[in-house]
Coordinates of C-alpha atoms in Angstrom, one line a residue:
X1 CA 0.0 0.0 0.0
X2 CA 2.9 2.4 1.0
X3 CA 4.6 1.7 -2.4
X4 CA 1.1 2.3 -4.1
X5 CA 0.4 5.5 -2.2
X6 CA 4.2 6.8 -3.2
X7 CA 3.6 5.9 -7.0
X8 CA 0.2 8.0 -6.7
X9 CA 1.6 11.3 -5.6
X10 CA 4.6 10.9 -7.8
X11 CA 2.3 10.3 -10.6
X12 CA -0.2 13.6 -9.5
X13 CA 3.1 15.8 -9.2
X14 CA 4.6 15.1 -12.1
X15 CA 0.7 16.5 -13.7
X16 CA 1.4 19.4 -12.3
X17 CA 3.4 21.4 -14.7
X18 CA 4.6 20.4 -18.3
X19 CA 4.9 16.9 -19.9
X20 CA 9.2 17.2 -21.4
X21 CA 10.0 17.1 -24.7
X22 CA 13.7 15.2 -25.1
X23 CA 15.3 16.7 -22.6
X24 CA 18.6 15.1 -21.1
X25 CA 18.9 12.3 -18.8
X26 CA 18.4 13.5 -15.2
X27 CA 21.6 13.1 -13.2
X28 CA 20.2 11.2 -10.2
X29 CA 19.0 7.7 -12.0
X30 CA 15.5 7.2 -11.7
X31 CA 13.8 6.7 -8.3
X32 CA 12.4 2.8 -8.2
X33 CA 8.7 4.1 -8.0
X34 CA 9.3 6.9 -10.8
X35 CA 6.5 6.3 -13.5
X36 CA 7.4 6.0 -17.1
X37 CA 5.1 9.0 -17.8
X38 CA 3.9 12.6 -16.3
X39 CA 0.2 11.0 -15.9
X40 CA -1.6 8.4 -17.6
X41 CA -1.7 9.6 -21.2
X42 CA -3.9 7.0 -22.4
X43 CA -6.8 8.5 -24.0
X44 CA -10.3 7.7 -22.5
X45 CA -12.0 5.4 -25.2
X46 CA -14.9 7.1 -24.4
X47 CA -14.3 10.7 -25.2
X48 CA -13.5 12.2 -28.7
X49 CA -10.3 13.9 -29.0
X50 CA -10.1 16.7 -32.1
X51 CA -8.1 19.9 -32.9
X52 CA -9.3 23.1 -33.3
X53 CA -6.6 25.3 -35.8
X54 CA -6.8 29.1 -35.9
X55 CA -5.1 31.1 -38.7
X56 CA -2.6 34.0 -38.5
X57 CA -3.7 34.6 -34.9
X58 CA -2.7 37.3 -32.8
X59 CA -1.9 37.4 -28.9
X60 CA -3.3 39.9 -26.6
X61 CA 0.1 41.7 -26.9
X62 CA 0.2 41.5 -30.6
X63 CA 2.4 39.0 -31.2
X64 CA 1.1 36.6 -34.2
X65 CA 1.4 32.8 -34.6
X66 CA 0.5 31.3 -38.5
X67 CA -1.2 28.4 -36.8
X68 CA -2.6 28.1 -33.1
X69 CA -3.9 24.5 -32.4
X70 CA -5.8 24.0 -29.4
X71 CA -6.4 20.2 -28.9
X72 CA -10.0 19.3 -27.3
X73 CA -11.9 16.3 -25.9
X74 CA -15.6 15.7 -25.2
X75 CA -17.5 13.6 -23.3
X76 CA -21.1 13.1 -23.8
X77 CA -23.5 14.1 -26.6
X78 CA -24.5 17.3 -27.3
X79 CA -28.5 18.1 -26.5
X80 CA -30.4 20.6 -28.9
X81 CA -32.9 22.9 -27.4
X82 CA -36.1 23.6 -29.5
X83 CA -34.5 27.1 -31.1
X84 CA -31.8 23.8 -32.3
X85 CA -28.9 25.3 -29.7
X86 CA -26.6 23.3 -27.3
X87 CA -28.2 24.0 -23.8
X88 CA -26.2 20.6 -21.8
X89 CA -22.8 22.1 -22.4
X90 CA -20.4 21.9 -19.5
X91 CA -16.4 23.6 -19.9
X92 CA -13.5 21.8 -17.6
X93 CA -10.7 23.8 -17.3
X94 CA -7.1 21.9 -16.3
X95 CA -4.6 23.4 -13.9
X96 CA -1.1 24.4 -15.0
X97 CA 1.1 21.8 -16.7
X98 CA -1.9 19.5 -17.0
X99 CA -4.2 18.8 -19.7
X100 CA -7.2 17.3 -21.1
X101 CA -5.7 13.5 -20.4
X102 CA -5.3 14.4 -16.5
X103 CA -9.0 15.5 -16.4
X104 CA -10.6 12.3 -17.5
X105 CA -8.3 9.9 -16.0
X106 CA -10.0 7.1 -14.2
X107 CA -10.3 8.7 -11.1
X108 CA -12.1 12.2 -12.2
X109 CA -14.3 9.9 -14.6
X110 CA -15.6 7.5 -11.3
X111 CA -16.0 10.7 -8.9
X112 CA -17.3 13.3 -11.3
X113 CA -18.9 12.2 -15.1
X114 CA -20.3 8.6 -14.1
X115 CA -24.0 7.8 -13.8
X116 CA -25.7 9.7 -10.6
X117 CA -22.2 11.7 -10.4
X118 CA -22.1 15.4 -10.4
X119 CA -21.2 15.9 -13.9
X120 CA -22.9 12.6 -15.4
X121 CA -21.7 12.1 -19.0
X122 CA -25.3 10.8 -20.2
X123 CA -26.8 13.8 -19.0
X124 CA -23.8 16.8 -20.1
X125 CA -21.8 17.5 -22.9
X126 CA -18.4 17.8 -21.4
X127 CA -15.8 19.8 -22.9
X128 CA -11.9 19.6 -21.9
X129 CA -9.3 21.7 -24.0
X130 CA -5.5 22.0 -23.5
X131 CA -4.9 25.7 -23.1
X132 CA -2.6 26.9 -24.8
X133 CA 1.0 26.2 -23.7
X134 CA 0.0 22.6 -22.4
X135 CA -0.6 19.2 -23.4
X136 CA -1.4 18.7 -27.5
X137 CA -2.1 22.0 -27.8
X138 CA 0.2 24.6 -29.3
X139 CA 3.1 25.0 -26.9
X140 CA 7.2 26.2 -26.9
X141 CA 8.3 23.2 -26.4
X142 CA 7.5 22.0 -30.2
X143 CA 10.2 24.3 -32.0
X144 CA 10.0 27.8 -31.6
X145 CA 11.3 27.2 -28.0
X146 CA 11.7 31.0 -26.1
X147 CA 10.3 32.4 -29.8
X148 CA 7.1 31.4 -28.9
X149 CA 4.9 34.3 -28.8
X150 CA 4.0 35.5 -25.1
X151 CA 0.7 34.0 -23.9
X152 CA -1.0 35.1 -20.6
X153 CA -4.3 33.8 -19.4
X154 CA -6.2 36.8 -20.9
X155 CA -5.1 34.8 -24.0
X156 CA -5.9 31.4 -22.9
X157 CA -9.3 32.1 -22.2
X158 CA -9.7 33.8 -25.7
X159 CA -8.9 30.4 -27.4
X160 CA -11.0 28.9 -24.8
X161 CA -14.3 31.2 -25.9
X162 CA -13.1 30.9 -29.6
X163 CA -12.9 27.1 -29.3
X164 CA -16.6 27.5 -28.0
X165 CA -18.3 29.7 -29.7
X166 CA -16.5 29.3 -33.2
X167 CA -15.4 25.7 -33.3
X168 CA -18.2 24.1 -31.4
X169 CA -20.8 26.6 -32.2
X170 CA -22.1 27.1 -28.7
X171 CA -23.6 30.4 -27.5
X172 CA -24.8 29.2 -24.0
X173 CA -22.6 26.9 -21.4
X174 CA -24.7 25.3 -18.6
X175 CA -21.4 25.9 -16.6
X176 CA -17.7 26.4 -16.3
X177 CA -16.0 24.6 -13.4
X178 CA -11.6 24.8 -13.2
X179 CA -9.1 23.8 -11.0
X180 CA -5.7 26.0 -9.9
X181 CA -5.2 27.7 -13.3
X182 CA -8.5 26.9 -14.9
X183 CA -10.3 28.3 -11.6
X184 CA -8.1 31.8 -12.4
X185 CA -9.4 31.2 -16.2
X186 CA -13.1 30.5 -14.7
X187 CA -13.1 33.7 -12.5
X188 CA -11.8 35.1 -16.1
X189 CA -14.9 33.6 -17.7
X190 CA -17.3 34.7 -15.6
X191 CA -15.8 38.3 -15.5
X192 CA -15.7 38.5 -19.8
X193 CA -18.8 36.6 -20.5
X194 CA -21.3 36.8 -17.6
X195 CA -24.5 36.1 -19.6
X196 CA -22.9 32.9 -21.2
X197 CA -23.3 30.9 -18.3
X198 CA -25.6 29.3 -16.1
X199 CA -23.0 29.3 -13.7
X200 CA -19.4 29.0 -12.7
X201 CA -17.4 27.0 -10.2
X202 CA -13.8 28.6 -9.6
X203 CA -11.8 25.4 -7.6
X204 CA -8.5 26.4 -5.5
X205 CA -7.8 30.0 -6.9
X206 CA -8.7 33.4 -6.1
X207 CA -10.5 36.4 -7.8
X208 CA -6.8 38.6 -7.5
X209 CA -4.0 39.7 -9.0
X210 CA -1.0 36.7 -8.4
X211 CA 0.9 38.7 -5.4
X212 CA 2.9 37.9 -1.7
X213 CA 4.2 34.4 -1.7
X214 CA 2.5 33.4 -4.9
X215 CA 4.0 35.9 -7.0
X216 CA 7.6 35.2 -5.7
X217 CA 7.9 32.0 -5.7
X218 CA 7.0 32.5 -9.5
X219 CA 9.4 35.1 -10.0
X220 CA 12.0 33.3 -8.0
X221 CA 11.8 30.6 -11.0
X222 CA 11.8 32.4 -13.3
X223 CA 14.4 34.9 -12.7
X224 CA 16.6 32.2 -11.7
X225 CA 16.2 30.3 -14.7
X226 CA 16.6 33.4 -16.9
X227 CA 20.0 34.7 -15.3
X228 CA 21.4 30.9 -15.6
X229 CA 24.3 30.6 -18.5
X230 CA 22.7 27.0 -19.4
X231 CA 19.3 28.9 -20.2
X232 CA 21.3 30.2 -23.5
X233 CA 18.0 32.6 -23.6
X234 CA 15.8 29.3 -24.2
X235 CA 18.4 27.2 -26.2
X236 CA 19.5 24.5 -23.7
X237 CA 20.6 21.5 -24.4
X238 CA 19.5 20.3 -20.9
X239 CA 17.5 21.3 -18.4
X240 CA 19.0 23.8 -16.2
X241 CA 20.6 23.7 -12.9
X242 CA 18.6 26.5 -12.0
X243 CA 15.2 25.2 -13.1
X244 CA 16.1 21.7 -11.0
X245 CA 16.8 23.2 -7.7
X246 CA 13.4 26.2 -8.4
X247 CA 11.3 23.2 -8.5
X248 CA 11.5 22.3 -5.2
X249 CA 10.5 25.7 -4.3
X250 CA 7.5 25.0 -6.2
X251 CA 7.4 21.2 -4.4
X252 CA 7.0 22.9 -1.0
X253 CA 4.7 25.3 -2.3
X254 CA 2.1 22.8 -3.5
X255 CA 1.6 20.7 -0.2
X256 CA 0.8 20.7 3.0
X257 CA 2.3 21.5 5.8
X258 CA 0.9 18.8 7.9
X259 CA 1.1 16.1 5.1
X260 CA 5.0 17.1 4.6
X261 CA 5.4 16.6 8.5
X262 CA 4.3 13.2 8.2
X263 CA 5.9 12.5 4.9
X264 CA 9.5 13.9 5.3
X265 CA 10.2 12.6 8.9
X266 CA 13.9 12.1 8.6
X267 CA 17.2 12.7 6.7
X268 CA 16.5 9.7 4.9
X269 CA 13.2 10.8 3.6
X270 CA 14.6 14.6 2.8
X271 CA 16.8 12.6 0.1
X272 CA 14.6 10.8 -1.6
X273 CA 12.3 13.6 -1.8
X274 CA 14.6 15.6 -3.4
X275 CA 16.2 12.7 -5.7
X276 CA 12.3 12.3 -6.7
X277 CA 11.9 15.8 -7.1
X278 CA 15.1 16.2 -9.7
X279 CA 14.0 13.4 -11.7
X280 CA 10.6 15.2 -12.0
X281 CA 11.6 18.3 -12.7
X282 CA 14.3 16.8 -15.6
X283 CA 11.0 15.1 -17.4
X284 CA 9.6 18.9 -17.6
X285 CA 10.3 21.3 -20.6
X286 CA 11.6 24.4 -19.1
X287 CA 10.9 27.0 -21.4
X288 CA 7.1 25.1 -21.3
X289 CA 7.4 25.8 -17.7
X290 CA 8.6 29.6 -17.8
X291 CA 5.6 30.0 -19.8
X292 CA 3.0 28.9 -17.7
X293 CA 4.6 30.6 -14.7
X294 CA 5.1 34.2 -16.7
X295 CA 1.6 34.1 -18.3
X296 CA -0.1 34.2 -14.7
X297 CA 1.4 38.1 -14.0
X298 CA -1.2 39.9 -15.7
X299 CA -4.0 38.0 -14.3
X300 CA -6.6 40.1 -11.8
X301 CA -10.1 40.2 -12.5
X302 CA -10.4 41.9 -8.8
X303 CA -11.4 45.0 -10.4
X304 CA -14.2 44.0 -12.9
X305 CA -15.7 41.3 -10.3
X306 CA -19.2 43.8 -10.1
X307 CA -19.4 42.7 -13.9
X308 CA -20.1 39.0 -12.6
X309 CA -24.3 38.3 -12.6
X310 CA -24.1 34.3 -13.2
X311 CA -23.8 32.2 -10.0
X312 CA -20.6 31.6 -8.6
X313 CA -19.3 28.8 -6.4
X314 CA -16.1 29.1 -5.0
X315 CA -13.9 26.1 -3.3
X316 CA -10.8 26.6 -1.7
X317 CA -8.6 24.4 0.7
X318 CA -7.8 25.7 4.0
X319 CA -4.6 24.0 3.8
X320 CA -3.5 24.8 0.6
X321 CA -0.4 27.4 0.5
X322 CA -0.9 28.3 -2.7
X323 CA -4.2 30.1 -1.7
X324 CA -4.0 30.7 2.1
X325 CA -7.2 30.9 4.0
X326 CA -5.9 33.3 5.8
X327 CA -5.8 36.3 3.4
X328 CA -9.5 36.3 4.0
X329 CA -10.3 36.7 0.0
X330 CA -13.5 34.8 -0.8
X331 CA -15.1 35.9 2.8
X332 CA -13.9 39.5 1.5
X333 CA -14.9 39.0 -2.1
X334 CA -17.3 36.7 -3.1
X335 CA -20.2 38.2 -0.8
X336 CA -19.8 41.4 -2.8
X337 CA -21.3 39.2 -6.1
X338 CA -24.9 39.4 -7.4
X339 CA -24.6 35.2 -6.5
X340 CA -22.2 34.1 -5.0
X341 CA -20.8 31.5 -2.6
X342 CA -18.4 29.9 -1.3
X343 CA -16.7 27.0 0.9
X344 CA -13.5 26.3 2.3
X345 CA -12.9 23.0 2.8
X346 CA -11.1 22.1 6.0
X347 CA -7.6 20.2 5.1
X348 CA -6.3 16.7 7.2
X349 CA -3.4 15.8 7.9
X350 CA -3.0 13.5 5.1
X351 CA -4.7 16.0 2.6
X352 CA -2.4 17.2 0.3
X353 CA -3.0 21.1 0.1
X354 CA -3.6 22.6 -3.1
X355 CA -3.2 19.3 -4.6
X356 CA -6.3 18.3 -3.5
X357 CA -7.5 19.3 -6.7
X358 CA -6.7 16.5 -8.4
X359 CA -8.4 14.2 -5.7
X360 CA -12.0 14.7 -6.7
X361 CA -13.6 12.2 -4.9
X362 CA -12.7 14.2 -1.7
X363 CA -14.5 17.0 -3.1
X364 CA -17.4 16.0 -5.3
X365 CA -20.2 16.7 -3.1
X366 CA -19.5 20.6 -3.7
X367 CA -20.1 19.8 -7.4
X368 CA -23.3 18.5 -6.4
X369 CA -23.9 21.2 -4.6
X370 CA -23.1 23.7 -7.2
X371 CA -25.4 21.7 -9.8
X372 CA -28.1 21.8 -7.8
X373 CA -28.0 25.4 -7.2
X374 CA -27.6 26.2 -10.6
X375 CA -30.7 24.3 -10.9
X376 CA -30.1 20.3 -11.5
X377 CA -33.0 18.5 -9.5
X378 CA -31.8 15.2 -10.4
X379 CA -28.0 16.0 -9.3
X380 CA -27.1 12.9 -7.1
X381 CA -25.2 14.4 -4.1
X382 CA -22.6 12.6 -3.3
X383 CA -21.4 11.8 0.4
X384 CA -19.3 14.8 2.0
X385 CA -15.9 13.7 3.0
X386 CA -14.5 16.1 5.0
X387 CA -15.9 19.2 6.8
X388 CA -16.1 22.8 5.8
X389 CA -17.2 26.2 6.5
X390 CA -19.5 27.9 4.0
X391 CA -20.4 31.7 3.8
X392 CA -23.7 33.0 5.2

């Protein structure tokens, strides 16, 4: 079971941030539990996987690209309305570094999209795209390495709407629920396009600007990387130092305190967590992952949140460091919306901070919750397991 449990986190951290592409061997040889891949990238057999290309487009900061692919799946069929429009459509938003494969994975697929779940496939149209920057989609890890035009998540949810709207020819979602990055992109969503939804569900992110901890940790990556003589301005030939020992910054960053208590009890276990985390961070593109980090700076829908008239429903983690309870945001925030709510679910000490995301079935009974309120009478709740504390 302990072996099973390691392979498991491994496994989620390694979805965190960006699959590599042919990057050097790692120096330390391969920890015994390692897994072969970033996540499982088997495709579900049930979902359809398709690209979506965009000519000569142009980035927010006018920087063009000839092609932009953004790489979708869906799961479900697609219900008509009497006017002959899509009224069952349901946008899943990843977190950084991860992509549509991480979001129907077994595990999402029993807690979330099965029959009586939350987000039942027989009853939604479910879609999932890569943003860009990750996964199959478009991304500077496929050539044009630190050429590739600058993204930021202004950007990403452009492609997202255009993937929509043109691509899929939907005018009205039924909802838009993300994780981590996809919850920034969601609060995005809701902000840009607050008639095109029934209602939104933001999961472990916050309605401001990426600041205090969050914001340097980023920048200490970043800059790191940037001022290293083996970054060659994007043109490595192997990952560098300086990205290897910044991602155990970003290691400590995305658990819990209490969980790393109890998983890092010794000298013994400090080592193979870090031998773990260098052959990790040696499987990730690093110019994919300056990126992702960079193209988070400009994001603050704080200021435009009295645009917002759908429902929201916010979920945050009260042990996740990423987003700290303590800042007070959503009890600040979200009460100021036309409908809003929110919850912040009370971490364990085996829960893994903001990585709780990717454990849905700890957390599915807030979907429920959420579909209901958006008005889903036959939403089966699932069974709450853990506590929380809700707003008035």
């Amino acid at each position: 079971m302990k072996s099973t449990r390691t392979l498991t986190k491994i496994s989620l951290l390694l979805s965190l941030l960006l699959a590599g592409t042919g990057l050097s061997s790692p120096v330390f040889a391969a920890p015994a539990a390692a897994p072969a891949a970033p996540w499982d990238t088997q495709l579900n057999p049930a979902a359809h996987q398709a690209n979506a290309v965009f000519n000569d487009y142009k980035f927010r900061d006018g920087e063009t690209l000839a092609q932009v692919k953004l790489h979708y799946a869906t799961l479900g069929k697609a219900h008509r309305n009497a006017q002959g429009e899509i009224d069952n459509a349901i946008l899943v938003l990843h977190w950084t570094g991860a992509d549509s494969r991480a979001l129907l994975s077994p595990v999402w697929t029993k807690s979330l999209y099965g029959p009586g779940r939350p987000l039942d496939s027989s009853r939604y149209y479910l879609i999932f795209a890569d943003s860009i920057g990750h996964g199959q989609s478009s991304k500077p890890s496929d050539g044009l390495k630190a050429k590739f035009p600058n993204y930021d998540y202004g950007d990403m949810v452009d492609l997202q709407h255009k993937l929509v709207t043109e691509t899929l020819g939907i005018k009205h979602l039924h909802a838009v629920i993300g994780m981590s990055m996809g919850g920034m992109n969601a609060w995005q969503w809701a902000v840009a396009y607050p008639s095109m939804m029934d209602g939104v569900m933001p999961v472990v992110s916050l309605p401001i600007k990426v600041s205090g901890r969050n914001l340097l940790w980023r920048r200490m990556i970043v800059d790191s990387v940037r001022a290293d003589p083996a970054w060659h301005n994007g043109n490595y030939t192997q990952a560098p130092e300086s990205w290897l020992q910044g991602y155990n910054i970003l290691r400590m960053m995305i658990d819990s305190a209490p969980d790393l208590q109890r998983t890092i009890p010794d000298e013994a276990a400090a080592d193979k967590f870090l031998a773990n985390n260098r052959f990790t961070a040696n499987h990730i593109d690093t110019n994919d992952v300056i990126y992702s980090l960079k193209s988070s700076f400009s994001y603050n829908p704080q200021p435009d949140l009295n645009k917002i008239t759908t429902k929201l429903y916010a979920l945050n983690f009260s042990d996740d460091e990423f987003n700290p309870d303590s800042l007070r945001v959503l009890e600040t925030e979200v009460p100021k919306l036309k409908q809003g709510r929110y919850v912040v679910q009370a971490g364990t000490p085996t829960s893994p901070g903001h990585f709780t995301m990717t454990r849905p079935d700890l957390w599915a009974n807030h979907v429920g919750e959420f579909m209901q309120w958006i008005g889903d009478k036959r939403v089966k709740r699932p069974a709450s397991r853990a506590e929380s504390q809700t707003s008035p």
